[in-house]
CSV table of C-alpha atoms and ligand atoms in Angstrom, one decimal:
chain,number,residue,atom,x,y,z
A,107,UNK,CA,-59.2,83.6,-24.2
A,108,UNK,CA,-59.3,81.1,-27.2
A,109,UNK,CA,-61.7,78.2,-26.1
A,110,UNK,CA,-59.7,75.2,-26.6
A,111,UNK,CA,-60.7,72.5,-29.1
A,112,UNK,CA,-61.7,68.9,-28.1
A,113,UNK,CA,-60.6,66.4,-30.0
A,114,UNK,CA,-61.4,63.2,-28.0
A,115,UNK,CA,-63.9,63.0,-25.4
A,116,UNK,CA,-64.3,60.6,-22.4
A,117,UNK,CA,-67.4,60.1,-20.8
A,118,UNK,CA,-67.9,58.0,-17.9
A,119,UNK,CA,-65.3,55.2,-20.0
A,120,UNK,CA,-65.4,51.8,-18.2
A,121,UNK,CA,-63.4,48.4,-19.6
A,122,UNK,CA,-63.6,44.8,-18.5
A,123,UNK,CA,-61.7,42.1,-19.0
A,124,UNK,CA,-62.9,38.1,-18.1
A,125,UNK,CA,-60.7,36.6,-15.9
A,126,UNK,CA,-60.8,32.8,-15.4
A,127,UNK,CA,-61.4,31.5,-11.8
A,128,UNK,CA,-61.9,28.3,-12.2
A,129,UNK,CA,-62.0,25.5,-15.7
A,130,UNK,CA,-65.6,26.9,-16.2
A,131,UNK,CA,-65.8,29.8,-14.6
A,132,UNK,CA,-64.6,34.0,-14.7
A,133,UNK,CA,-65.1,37.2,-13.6
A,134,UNK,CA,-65.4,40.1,-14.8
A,135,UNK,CA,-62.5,42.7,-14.0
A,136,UNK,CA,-62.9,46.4,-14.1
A,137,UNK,CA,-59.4,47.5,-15.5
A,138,UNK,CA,-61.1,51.2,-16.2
A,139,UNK,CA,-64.1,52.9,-14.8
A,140,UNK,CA,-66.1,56.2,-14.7
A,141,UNK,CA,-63.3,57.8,-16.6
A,142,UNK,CA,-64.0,61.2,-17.8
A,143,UNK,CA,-61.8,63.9,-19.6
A,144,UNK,CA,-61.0,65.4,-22.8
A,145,UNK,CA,-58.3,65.8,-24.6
A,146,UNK,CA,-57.5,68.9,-26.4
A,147,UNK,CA,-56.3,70.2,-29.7
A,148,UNK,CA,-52.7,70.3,-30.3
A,149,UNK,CA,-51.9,69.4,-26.4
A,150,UNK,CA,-49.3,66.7,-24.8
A,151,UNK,CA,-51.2,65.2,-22.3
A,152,UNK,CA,-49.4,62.2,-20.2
A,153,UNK,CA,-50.6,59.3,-19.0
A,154,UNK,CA,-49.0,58.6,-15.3
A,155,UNK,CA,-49.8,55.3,-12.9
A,156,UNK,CA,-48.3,52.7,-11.7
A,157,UNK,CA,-47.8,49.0,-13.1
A,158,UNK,CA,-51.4,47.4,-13.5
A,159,UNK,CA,-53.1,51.0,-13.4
A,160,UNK,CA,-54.6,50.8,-16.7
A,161,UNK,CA,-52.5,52.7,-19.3
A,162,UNK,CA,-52.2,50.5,-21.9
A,163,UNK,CA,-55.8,49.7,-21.9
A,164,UNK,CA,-56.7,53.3,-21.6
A,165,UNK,CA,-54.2,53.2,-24.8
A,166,UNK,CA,-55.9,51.2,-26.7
A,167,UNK,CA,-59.0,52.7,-26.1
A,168,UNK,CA,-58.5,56.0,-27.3
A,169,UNK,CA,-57.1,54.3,-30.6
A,170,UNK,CA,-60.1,52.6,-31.0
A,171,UNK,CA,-58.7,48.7,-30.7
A,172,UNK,CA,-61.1,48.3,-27.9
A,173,UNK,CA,-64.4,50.0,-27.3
A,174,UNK,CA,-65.4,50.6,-23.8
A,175,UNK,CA,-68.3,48.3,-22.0
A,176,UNK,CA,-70.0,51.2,-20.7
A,177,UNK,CA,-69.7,54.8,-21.1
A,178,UNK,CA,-68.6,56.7,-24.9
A,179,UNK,CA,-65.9,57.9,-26.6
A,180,UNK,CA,-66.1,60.6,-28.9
A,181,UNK,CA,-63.1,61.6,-31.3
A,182,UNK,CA,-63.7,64.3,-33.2
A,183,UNK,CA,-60.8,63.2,-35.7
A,184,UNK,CA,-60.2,60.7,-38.1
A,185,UNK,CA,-56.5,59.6,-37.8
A,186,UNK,CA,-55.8,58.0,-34.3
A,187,UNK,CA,-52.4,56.2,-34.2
A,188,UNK,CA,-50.5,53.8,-31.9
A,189,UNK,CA,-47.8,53.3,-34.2
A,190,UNK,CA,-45.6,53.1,-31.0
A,191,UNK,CA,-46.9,50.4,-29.4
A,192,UNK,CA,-46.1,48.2,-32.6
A,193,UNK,CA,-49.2,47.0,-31.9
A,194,UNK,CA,-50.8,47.4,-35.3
A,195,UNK,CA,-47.8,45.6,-36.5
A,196,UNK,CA,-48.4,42.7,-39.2
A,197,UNK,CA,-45.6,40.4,-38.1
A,198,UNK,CA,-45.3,38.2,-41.0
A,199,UNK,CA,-44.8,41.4,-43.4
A,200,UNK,CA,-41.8,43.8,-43.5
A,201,UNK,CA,-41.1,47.2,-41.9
A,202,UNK,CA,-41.8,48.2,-45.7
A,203,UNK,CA,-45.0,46.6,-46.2
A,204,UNK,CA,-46.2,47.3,-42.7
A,205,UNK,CA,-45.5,51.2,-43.4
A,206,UNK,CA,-47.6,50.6,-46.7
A,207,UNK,CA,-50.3,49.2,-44.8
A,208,UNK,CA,-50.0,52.1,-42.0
A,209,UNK,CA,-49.6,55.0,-45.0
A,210,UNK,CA,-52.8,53.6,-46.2
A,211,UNK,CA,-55.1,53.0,-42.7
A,212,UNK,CA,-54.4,56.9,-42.3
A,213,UNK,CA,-55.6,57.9,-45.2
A,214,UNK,CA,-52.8,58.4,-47.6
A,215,UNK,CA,-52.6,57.2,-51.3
A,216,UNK,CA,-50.2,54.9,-52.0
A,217,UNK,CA,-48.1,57.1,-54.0
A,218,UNK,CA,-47.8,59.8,-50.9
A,219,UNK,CA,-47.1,57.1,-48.6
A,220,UNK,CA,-44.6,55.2,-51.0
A,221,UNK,CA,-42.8,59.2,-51.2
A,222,UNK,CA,-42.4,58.8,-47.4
A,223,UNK,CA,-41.2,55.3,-46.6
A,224,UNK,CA,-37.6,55.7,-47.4
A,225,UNK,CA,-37.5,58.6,-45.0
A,226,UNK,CA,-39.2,56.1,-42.5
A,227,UNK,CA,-36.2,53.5,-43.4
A,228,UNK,CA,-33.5,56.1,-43.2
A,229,UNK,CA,-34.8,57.0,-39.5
A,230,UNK,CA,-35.3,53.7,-38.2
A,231,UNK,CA,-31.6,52.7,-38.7
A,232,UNK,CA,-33.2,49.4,-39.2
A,233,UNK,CA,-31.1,49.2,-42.8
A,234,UNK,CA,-31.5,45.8,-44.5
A,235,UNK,CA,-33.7,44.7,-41.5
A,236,UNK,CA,-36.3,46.6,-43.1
A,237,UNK,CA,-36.7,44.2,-45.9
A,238,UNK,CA,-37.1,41.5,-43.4
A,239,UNK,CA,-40.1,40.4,-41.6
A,240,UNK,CA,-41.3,42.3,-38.1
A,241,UNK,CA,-41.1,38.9,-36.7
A,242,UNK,CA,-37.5,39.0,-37.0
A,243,UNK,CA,-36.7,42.1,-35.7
A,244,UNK,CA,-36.3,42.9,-31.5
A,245,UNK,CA,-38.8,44.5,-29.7
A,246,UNK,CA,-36.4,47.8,-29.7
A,247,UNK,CA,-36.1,47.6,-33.3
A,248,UNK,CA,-39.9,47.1,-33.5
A,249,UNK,CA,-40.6,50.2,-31.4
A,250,UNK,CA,-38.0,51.7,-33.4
A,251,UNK,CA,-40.0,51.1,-36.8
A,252,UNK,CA,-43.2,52.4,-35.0
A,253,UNK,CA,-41.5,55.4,-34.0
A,254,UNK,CA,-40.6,56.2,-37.4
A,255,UNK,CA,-43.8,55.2,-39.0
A,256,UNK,CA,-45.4,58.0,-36.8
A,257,UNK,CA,-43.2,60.7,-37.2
A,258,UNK,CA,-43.5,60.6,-41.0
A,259,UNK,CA,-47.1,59.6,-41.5
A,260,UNK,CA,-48.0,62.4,-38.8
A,261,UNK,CA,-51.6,61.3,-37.6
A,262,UNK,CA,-54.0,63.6,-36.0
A,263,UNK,CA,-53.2,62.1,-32.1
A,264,UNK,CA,-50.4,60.4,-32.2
A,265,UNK,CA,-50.2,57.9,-28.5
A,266,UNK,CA,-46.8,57.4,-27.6
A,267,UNK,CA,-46.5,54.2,-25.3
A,268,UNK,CA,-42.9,54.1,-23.3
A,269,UNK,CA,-41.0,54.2,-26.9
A,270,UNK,CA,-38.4,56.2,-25.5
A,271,UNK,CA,-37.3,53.8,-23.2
A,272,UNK,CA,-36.4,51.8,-25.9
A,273,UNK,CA,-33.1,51.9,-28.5
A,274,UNK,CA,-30.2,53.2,-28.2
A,275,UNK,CA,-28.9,56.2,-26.8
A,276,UNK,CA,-28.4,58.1,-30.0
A,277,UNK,CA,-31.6,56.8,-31.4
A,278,UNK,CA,-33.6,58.4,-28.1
A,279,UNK,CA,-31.8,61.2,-28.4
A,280,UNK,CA,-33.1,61.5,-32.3
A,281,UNK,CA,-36.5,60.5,-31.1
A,282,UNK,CA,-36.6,62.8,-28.6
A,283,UNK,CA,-35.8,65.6,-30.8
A,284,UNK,CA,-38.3,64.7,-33.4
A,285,UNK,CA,-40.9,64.3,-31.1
A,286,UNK,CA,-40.5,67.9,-29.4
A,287,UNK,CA,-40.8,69.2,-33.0
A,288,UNK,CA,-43.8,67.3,-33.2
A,289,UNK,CA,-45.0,68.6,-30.2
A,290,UNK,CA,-44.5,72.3,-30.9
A,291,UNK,CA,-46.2,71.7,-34.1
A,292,UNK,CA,-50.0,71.4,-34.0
A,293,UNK,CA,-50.2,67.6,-33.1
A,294,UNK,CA,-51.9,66.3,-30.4
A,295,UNK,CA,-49.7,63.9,-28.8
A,296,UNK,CA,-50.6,61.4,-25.9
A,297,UNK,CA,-47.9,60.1,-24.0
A,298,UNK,CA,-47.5,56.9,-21.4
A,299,UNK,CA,-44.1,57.2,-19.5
A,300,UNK,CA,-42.7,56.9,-16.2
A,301,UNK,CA,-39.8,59.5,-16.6
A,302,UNK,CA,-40.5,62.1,-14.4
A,303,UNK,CA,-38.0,64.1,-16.4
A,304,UNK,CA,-39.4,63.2,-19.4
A,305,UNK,CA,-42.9,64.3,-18.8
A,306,UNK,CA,-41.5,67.5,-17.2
A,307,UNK,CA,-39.7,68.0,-20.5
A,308,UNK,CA,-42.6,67.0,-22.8
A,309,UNK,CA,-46.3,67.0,-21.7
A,310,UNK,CA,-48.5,70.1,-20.5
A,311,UNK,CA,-50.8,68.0,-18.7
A,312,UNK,CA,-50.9,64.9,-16.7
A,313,UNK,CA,-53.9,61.9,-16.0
A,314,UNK,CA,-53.1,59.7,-13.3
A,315,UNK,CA,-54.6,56.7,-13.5
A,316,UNK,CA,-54.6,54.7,-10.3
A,317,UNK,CA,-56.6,51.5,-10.1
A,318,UNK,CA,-58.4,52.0,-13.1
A,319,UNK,CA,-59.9,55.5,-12.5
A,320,UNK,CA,-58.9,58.7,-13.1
A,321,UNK,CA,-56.8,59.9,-9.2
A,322,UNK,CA,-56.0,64.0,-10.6
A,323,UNK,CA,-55.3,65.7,-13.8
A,324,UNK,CA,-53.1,68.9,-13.2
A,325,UNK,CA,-49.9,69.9,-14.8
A,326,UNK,CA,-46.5,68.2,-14.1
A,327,UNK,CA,-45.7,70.3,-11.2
A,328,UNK,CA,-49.0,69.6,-9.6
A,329,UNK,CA,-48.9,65.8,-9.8
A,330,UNK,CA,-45.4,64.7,-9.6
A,331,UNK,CA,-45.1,65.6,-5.7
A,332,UNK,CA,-48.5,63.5,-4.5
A,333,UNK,CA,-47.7,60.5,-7.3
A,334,UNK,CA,-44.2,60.3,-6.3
A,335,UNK,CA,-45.2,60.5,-2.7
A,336,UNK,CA,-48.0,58.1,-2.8
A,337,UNK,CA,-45.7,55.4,-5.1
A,338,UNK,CA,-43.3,55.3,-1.7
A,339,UNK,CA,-46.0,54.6,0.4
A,340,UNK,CA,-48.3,51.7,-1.7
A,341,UNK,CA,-44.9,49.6,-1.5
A,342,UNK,CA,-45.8,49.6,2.1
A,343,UNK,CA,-49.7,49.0,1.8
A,344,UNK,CA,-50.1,52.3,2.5
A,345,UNK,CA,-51.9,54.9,1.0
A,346,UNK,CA,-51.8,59.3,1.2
A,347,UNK,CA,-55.2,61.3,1.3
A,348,UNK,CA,-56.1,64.1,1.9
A,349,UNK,CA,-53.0,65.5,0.2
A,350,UNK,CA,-52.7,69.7,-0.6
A,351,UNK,CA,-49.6,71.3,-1.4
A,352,UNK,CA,-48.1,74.7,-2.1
A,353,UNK,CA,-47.3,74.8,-5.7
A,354,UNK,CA,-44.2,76.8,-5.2
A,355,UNK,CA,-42.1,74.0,-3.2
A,356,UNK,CA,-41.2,70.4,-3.8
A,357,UNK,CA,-41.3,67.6,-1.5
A,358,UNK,CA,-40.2,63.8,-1.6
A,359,UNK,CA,-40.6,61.7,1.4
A,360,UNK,CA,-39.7,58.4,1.4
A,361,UNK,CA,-40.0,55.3,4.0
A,362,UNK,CA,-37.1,54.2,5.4
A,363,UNK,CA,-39.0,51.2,7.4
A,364,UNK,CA,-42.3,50.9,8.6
A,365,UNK,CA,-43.4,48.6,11.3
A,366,UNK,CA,-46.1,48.6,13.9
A,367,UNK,CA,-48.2,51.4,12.6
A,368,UNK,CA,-45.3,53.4,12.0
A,369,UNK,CA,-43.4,55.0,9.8
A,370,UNK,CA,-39.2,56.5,9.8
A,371,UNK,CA,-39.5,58.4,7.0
A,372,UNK,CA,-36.5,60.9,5.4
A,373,UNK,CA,-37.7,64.5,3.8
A,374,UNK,CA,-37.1,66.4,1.6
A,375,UNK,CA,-38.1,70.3,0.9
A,376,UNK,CA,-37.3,72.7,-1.6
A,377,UNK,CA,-38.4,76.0,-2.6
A,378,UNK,CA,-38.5,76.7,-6.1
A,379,UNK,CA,-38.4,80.1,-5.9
A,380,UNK,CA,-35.1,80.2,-4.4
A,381,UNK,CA,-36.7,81.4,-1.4
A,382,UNK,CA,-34.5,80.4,1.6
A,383,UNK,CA,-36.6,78.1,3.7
A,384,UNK,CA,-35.4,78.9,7.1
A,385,UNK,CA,-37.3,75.2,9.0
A,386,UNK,CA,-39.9,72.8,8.1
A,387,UNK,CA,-42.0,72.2,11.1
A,388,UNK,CA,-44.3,68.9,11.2
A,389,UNK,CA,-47.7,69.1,12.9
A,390,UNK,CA,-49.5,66.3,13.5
A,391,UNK,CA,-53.1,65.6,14.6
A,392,UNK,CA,-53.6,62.3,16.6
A,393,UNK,CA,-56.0,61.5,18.9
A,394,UNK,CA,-57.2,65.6,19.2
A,395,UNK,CA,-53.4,65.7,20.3
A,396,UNK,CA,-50.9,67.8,18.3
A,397,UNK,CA,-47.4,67.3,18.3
A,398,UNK,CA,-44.8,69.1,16.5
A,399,UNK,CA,-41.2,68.5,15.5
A,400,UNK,CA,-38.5,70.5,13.7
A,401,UNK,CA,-36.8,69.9,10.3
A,402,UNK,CA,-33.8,71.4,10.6
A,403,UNK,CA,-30.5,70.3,8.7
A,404,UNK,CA,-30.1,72.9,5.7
A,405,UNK,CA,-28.7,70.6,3.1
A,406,UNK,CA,-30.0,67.4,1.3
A,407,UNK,CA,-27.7,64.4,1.2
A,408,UNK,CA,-25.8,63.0,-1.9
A,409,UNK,CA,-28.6,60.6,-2.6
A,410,UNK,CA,-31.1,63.3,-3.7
A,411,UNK,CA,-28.7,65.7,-5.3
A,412,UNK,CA,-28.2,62.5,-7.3
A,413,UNK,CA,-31.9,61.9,-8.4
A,414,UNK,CA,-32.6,65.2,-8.7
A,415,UNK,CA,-29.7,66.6,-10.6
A,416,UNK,CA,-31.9,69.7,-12.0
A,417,UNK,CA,-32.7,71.1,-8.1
A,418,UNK,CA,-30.8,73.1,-6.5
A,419,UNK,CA,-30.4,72.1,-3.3
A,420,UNK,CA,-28.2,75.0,-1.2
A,421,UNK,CA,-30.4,77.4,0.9
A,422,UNK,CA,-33.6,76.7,-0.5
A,423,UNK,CA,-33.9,73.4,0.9
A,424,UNK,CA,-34.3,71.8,4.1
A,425,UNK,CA,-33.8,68.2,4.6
A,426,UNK,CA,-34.5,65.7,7.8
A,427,UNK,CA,-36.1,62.1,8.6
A,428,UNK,CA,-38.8,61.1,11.7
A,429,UNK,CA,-41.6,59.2,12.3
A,430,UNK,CA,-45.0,59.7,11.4
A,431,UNK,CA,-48.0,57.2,12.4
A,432,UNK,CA,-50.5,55.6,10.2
A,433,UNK,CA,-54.3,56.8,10.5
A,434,UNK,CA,-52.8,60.6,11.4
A,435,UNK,CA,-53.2,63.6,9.9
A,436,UNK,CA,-50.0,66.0,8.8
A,437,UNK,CA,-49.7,69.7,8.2
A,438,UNK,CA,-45.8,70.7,7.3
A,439,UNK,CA,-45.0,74.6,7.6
A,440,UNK,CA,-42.5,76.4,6.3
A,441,UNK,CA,-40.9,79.5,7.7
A,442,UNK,CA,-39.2,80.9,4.7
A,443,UNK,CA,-37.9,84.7,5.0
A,444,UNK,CA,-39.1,84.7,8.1
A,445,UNK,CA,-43.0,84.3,7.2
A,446,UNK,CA,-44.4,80.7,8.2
A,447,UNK,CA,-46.8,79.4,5.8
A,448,UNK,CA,-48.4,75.9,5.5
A,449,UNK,CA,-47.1,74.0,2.5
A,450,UNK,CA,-48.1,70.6,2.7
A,451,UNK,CA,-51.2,68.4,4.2
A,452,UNK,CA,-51.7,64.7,4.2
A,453,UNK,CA,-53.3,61.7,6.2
A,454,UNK,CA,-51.7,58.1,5.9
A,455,UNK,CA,-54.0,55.2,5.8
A,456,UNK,CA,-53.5,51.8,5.0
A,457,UNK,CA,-55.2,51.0,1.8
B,563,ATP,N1,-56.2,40.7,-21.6
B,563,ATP,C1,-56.4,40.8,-20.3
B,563,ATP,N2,-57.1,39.9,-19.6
B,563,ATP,C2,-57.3,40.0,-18.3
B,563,ATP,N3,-56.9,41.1,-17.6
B,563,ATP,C3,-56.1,42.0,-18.2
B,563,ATP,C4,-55.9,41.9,-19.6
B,563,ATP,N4,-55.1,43.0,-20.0
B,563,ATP,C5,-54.9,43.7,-18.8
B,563,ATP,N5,-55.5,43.1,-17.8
B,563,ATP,C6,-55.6,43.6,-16.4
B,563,ATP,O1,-56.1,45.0,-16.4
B,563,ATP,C7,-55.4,45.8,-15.6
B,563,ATP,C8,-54.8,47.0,-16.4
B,563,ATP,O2,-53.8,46.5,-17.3
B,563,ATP,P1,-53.0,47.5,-18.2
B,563,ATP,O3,-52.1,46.7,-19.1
B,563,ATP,O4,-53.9,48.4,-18.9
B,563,ATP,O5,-52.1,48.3,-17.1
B,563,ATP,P2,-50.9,49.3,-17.3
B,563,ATP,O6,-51.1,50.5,-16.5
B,563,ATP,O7,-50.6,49.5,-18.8
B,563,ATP,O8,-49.7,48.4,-16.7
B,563,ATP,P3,-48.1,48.3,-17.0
B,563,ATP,O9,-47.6,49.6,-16.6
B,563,ATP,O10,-47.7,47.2,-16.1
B,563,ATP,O11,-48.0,48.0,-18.5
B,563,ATP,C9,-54.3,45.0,-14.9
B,563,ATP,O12,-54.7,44.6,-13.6
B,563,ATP,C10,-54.2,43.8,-15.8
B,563,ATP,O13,-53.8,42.6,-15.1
């Protein structure tokens, strides 16, 4: 096996900001800590967590707008970009001028990057606009200029914050095209989105960030099921631990109301190996007691087959609601083909 190449390295990252408390007074407040991983050579890596989590500061880390109050990071390459996040942006100057500027801050000559920008203007759709000053423009036609700035200046690590959420739907489409190309190519691209679709579709691996410090790196698969779980439950001040899972199914469970230390919730298996599941059965551990119940309705409802257009939801998956109680412990088995295994584990705590 090739070892794989680092090309930025985290180690034991922490960021504060000062927040005020009073005229005279702040605090510090950790928005990162004891963060430590590497990114690799030519990877998509992913950037999952929730509002507040610390993406964007991470972000702006790894291009080296902020430096870290404790800990180091090492890149072992030159051109960093965060075209995306317009952040570099010089608003009184054009999109022109500002894809001068960014030609030259990654290490172009002028006469290279001069060769490139009416590619970038052509791409951007921003037409006449691009004459004009970045002050003028929207914040889609911003993230539009960034995009374009990146894809023709091709940095080293190129960190992608949200920009596909942004512009039209036949500019994402473009963007989204470009950037796979990107991706297969041998740039390293770091990527901040909430689409679970479009981190499927894109990145290898994933870093969740939840409350500033690093909650599991894994591939798509193996975060998406305890994320997505675990976003349901924190709108409740509720929190899963514990959580192991059986790569080969999918599960979303969602609250339908919770009140009194407990919890309706509705359920949602599938195999993905087109295995027919046959029933779910919940165990649950309270007070040394166990108690079990049944999932047992074969199909999922219209809701899901909705949000999950891509699953297929006939034999392989079983469906149901119940109750579960907070400070319990779960085990879900599945008897698929007739063999019952254990697919999932969690406890529920309040945070
Ligand atoms: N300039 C600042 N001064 C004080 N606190 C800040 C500052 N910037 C961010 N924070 C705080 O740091 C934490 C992390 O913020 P950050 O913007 O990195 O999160 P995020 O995951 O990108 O959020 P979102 O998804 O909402 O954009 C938040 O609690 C935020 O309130």
């Amino acid at each position: 096996m090739i070892a794989k190449e680092k090309i930025i390295e985290l180690k034991d990252v922490a960021v504060y900001y000062k927040q005020k408390t009073s005229f005279f007074k702040s605090k510090k407040y950790w928005a990162l800590s004891g963060l430590c991983f590497d990114v690799y050579k030519g990877e998509t890596l992913a950037i999952l967590g929730r509002n507040g989590a610390g993406k964007s500061t991470l972000l702006r880390l790894l291009a080296g707008i902020i430096k870290p109050d404790s800990g180091s990071i090492i890149h072992h390459t030159k051109s960093v970009s965060l075209m995306a996040l317009a952040a570099g942006f010089d608003t009184n100057l054009s999109g022109r001028e500002n894809s001068l500027i960014s030609g030259m801050l990654l290490g172009y000559s002028k006469k290279n990057t001069i060769r490139l920008i009416d590619k970038i203007k052509q791409f951007s759709e921003l037409q006449d606009f691009f004459e004009h000053p970045v002050k003028t423009y929207s914040s889609g036609m911003k993230a539009r200029l960034a995009f374009s700035i990146a894809m023709y200046l091709s940095p080293d690590v190129l960190l992608i914050d949200e920009v596909l959420g942004v512009g039209d739907v036949s500019f994402k489409d473009k963007a989204e095209r470009v950037l796979e190309d990107k991706i297969n190519s041998d740039m390293t691209v770091i990527i901040v989105s909430h689409s679970e679709k479009q981190v499927n579709n894109l990145a290898e691996r994933v870093v969740w960030i939840d409350g500033g410090v690093v909650r599991k790196t894994g591939k798509p698969s193996e975060i998406f099921s305890e994320y997505n779980i675990n976003s349901n439950f924190s709108t409740y001040g509720l929190k899963v631990v514990d959580y192991k899972f059986k790569e080969d199914y999918f599960f979303q469970i969602s609250i339908e109301s919770y009140k009194n230390g407990r919890v309706e919730f509705e359920c949602v298996a599938i195999n993905l190996e087109n295995r027919k599941i046959d029933s779910l059965i919940f165990f649950e551990t309270l007070n040394d007691d166990v108690n079990f119940f049944e999932l047992d309705s074969p199909t999922a409802t219209p809701k899901y087959k909705k949000m999950y257009p891509d699953l297929d939801f006939s034999d392989y998956s079983r469906f149901n609601g119940g109750v579960m109680n907070v400070s319990s412990a779960y085990s879900i088995y599945a008897i698929c083909d007739g063999i019952k295994e254990e697919v999932l584990s969690f406890s529920i705590e309040k945070v």
